Coordinates of C-alpha atoms and ligand atoms in Angstrom, one line a residue:
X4 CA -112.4 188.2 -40.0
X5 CA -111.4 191.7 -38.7
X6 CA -108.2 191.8 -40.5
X7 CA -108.9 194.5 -43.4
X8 CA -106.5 194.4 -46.4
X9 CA -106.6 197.6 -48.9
X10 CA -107.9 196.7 -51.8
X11 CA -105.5 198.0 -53.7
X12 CA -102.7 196.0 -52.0
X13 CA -100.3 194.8 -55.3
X14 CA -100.9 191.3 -53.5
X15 CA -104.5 191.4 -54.2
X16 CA -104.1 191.8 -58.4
X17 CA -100.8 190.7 -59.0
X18 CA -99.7 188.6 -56.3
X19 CA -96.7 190.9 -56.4
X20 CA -95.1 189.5 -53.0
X21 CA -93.7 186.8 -51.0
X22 CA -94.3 184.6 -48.2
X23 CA -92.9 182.1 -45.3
X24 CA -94.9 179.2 -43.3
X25 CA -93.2 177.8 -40.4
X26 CA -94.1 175.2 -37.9
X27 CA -95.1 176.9 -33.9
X28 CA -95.1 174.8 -31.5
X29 CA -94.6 175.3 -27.8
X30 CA -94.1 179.0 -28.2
X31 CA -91.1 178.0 -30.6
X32 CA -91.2 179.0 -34.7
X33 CA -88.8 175.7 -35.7
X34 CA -85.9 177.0 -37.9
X35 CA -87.1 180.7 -37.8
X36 CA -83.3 181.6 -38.9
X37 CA -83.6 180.0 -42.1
X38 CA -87.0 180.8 -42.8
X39 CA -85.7 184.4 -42.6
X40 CA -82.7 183.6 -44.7
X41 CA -85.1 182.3 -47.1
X42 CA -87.5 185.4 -46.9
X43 CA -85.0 187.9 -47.5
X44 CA -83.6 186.4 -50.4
X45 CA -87.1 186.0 -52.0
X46 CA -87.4 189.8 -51.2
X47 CA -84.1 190.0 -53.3
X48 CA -84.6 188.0 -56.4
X49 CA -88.4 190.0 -56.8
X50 CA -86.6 193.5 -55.7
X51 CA -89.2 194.3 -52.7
X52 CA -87.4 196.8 -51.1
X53 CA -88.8 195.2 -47.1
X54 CA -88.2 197.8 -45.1
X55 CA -88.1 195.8 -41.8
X56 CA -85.1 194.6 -40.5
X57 CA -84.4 190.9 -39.4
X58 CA -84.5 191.6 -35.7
X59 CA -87.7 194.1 -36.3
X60 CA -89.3 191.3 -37.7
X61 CA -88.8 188.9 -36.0
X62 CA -90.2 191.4 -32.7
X63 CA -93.5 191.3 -35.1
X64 CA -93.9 187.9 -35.4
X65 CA -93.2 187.2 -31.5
X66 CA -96.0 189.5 -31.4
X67 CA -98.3 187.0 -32.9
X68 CA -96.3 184.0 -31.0
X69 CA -97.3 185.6 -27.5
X70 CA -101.5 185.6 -28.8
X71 CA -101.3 182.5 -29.2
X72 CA -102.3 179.8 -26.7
X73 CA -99.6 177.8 -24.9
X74 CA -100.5 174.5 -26.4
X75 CA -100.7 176.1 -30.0
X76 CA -99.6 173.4 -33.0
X77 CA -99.6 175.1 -35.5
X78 CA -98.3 176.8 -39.0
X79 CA -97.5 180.9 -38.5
X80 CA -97.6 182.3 -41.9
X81 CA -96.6 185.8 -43.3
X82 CA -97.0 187.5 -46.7
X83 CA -94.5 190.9 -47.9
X84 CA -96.5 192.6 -51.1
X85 CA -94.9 195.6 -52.6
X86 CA -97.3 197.9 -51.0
X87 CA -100.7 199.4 -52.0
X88 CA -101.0 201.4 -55.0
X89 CA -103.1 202.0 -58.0
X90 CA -102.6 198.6 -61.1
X91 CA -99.0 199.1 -62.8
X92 CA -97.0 196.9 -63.9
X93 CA -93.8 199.0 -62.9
X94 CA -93.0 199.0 -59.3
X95 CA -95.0 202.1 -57.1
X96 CA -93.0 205.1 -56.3
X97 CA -90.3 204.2 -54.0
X98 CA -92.5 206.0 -51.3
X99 CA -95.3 203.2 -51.4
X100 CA -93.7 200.6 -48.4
X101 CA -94.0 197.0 -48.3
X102 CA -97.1 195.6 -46.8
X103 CA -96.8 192.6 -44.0
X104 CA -99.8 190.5 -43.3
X105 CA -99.3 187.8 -40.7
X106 CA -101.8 184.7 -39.2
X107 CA -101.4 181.5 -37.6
X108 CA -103.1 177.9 -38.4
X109 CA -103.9 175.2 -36.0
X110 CA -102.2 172.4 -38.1
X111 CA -101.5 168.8 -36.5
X112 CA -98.4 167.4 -37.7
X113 CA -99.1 164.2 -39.9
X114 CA -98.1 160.8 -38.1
X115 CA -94.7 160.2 -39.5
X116 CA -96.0 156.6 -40.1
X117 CA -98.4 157.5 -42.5
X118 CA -98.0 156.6 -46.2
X119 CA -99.0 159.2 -48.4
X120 CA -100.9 158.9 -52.2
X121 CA -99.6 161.1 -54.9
X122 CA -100.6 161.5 -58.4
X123 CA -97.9 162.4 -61.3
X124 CA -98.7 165.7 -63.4
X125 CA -96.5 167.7 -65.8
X126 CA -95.1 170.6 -64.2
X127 CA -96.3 173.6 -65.8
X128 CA -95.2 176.6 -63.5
X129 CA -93.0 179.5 -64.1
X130 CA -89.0 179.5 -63.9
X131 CA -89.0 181.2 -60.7
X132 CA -89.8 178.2 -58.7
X133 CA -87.0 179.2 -56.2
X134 CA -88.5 182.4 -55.0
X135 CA -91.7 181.6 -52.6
X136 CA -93.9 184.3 -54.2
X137 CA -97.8 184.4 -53.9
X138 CA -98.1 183.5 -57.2
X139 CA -99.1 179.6 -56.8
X140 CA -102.1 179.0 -59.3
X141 CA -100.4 176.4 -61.1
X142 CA -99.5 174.3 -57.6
X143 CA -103.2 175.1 -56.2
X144 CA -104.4 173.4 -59.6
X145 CA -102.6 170.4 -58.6
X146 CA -103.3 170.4 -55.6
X147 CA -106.8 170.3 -55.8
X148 CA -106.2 167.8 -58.5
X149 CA -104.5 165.4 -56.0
X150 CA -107.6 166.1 -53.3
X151 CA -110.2 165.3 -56.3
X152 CA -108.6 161.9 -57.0
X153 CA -108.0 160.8 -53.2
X154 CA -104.7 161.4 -52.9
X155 CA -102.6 163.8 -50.3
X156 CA -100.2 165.4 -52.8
X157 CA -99.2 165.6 -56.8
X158 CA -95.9 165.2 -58.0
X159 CA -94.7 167.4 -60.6
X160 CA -92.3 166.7 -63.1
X161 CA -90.8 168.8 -66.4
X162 CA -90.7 166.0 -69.2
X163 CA -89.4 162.9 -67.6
X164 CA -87.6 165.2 -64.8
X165 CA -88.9 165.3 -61.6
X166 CA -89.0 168.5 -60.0
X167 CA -91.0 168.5 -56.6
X168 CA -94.3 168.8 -55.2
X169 CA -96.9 171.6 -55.5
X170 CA -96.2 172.3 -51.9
X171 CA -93.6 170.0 -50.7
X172 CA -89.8 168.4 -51.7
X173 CA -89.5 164.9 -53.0
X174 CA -86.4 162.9 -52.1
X175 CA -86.1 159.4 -52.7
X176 CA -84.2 156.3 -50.8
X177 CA -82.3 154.5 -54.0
X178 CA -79.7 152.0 -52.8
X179 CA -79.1 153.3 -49.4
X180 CA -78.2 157.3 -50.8
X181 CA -80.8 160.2 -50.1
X182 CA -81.4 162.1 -53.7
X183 CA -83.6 165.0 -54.3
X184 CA -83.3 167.6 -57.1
X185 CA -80.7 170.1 -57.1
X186 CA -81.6 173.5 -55.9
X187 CA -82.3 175.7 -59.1
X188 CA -85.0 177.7 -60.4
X189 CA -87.2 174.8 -60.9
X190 CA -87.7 174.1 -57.0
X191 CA -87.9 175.9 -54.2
X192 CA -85.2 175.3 -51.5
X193 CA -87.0 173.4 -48.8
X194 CA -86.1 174.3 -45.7
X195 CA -87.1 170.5 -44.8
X196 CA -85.4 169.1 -47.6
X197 CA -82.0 170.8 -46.3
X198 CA -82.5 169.2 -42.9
X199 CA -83.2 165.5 -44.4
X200 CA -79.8 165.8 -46.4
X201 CA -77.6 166.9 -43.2
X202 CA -79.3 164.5 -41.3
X203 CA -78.7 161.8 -43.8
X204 CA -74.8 162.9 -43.7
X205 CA -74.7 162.7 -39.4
X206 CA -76.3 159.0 -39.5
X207 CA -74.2 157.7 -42.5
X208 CA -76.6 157.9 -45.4
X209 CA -74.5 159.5 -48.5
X210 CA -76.3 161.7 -50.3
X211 CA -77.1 163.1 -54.1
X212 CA -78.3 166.6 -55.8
X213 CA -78.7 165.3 -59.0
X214 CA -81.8 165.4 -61.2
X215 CA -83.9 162.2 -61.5
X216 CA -87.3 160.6 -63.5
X217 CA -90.1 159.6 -63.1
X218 CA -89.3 156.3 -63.7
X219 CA -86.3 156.2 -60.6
X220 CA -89.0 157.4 -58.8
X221 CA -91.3 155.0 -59.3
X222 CA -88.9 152.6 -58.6
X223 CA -87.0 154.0 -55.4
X224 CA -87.3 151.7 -52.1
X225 CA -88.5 154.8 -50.6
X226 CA -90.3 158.4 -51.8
X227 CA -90.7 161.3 -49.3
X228 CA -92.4 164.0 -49.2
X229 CA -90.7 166.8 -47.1
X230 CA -92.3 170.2 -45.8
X231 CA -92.3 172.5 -43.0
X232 CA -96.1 170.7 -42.2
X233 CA -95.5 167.4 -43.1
X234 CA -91.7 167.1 -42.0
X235 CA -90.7 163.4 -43.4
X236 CA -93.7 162.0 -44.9
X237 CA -93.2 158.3 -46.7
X238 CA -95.1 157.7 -49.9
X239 CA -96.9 154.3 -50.7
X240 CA -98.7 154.6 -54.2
X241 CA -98.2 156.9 -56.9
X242 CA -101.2 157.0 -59.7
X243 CA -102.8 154.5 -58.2
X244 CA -99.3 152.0 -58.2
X245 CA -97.8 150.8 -55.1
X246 CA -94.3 152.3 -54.5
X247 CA -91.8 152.3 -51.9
X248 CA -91.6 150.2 -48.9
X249 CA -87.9 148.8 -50.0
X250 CA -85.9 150.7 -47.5
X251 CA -87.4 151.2 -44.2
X252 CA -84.2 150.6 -42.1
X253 CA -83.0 154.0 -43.5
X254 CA -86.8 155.9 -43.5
X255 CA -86.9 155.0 -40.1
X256 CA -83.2 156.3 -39.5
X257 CA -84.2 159.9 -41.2
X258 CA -87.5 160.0 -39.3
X259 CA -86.2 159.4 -35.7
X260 CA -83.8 161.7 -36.2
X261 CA -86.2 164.5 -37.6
X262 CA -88.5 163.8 -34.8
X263 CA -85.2 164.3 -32.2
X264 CA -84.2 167.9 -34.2
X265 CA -88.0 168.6 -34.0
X266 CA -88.6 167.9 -30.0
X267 CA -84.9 169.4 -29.1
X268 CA -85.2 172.6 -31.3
X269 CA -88.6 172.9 -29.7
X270 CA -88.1 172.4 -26.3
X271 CA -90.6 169.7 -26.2
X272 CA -87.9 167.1 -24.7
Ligands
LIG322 N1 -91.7 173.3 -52.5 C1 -92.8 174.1 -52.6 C2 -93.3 174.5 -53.9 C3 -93.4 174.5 -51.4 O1 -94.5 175.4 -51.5 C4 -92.9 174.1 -50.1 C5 -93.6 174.5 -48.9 N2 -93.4 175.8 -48.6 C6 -91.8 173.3 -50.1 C7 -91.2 172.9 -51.3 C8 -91.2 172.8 -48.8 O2 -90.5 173.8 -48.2 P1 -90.2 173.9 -46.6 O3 -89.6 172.6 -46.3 O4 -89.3 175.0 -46.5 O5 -91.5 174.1 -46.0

């Protein structure tokens, strides 16, 4: 409520920026490292010239860490626009520095054992699906889309291709190998989703980057949903169709060892 933003902030009329969300737990931001890989190389592809380095950065959002209470669960988020300065499309004089705007979110994680509902919906976003920019109006559609008919999440998916959630990886279980959709500009590169595929390789579960349909995914023997707030969620119904369920030797296999990463990487055990 006190935080003021300028209104003329490029984020505000362009959503000329990017963004990070990570899990903070225990005074720990789980796999800050690769959040920050991730963040820089958004700042990259858009040319936002973030004049903060790594370690300065990272001394800001400890900042935030050490207001938090002890026993905070929670997502910290943070936003880089391209500064404030009057509407252009061309980028502000190379005076004009980057704006940072940083909160956190009490944010239980979701019972592992849950079963998520999706609904299916074209995918009609941009080509820049691998940058994580503010611009998200076509997975806040969906979203709300999903929430209006029940269900947790929406699946998107270009022609018969599936792509990924509107805030969230899908990998599927499909004869004992983990597959998920290769990392171009049609998804973003999950921070989750990376850690479900090396921990499928340490417990013996090959695993695939190859595109797949709707119709493989209907038909997996297990669907999950992977994000830094939902970690490895399984998926029961899609459109109203029961799904899954075929493969929980191995779901369970991926989700004990998440939740080991998780409580180790986090101090909590
Ligand atoms: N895809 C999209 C479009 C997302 O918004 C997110 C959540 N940030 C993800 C995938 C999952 O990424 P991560 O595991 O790094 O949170």
């Amino acid at each position: 409520e006190e935080l003021m933003i300028p209104a003329l902030d490029r984020a505000v009329y362009f959503g000329d920026g990017c963004y990070e969300a990570l899990y903070l737990v225990n005074g720990v931001l789980f796999a800050l490292e690769e959040h920050l890989d991730r963040f820089y190389n958004s700042c990259r592809l858009l040319k936002l010239p973030f004049h903060l380095t790594r370690e300065e950065l990272k001394a800001e959002l400890q900042k935030v860490v050490d207001q938090t209470d002890p026993d905070f669960a929670g997502l910290l988020y943070w936003q880089a626009s391209r500064g404030t300065y009057y509407r252009g499309h061309a980028f502000p004089p190379a005076d004009v520095k980057p704006n940072l705007l940083m909160f956190v979110r009490p944010c239980p994680l979701d019972p592992f054992h849950k079963r998520l509902k999706l609904i299916s919906l074209e995918d009609t976003r941009f080509l820049h699906c691998n940058i994580k920019t503010l611009n998200l109006l076509p997975s806040v559609m969906a979203n709300q889309e999903a929430h209006a008919r029940g269900c947790d999440e929406a699946v998107l998916h270009r022609g018969s291709r599936v792509t990924e959630g509107s805030h969230s990886n899908i990998l599927i279980l499909q004869g004992g190998t983990l597959r998920t959709a290769p990392t171009d500009e049609l998804i973003l590169p999950g921070i989750t989703r990376k850690h479900l595929l090396e921990l499928a390789q340490e417990n013996g579960i090959p695993t695939s980057e190859q595109p797949f349909t709707m119709v493989e995914l209907m038909n997996a023997d297990e669907i999950i949903v992977s994000s830094s707030g939902t970690l490895c969620a399984p998926v029961g119904e899609i459109d109203g169709i029961p799904v899954g369920g075929k493969d929980p030797e191995n779901l369970d296999k991926l989700q004990k060892a998440y939740e080991h990463k998780f409580l180790v990487e986090t101090k909590q055990i």
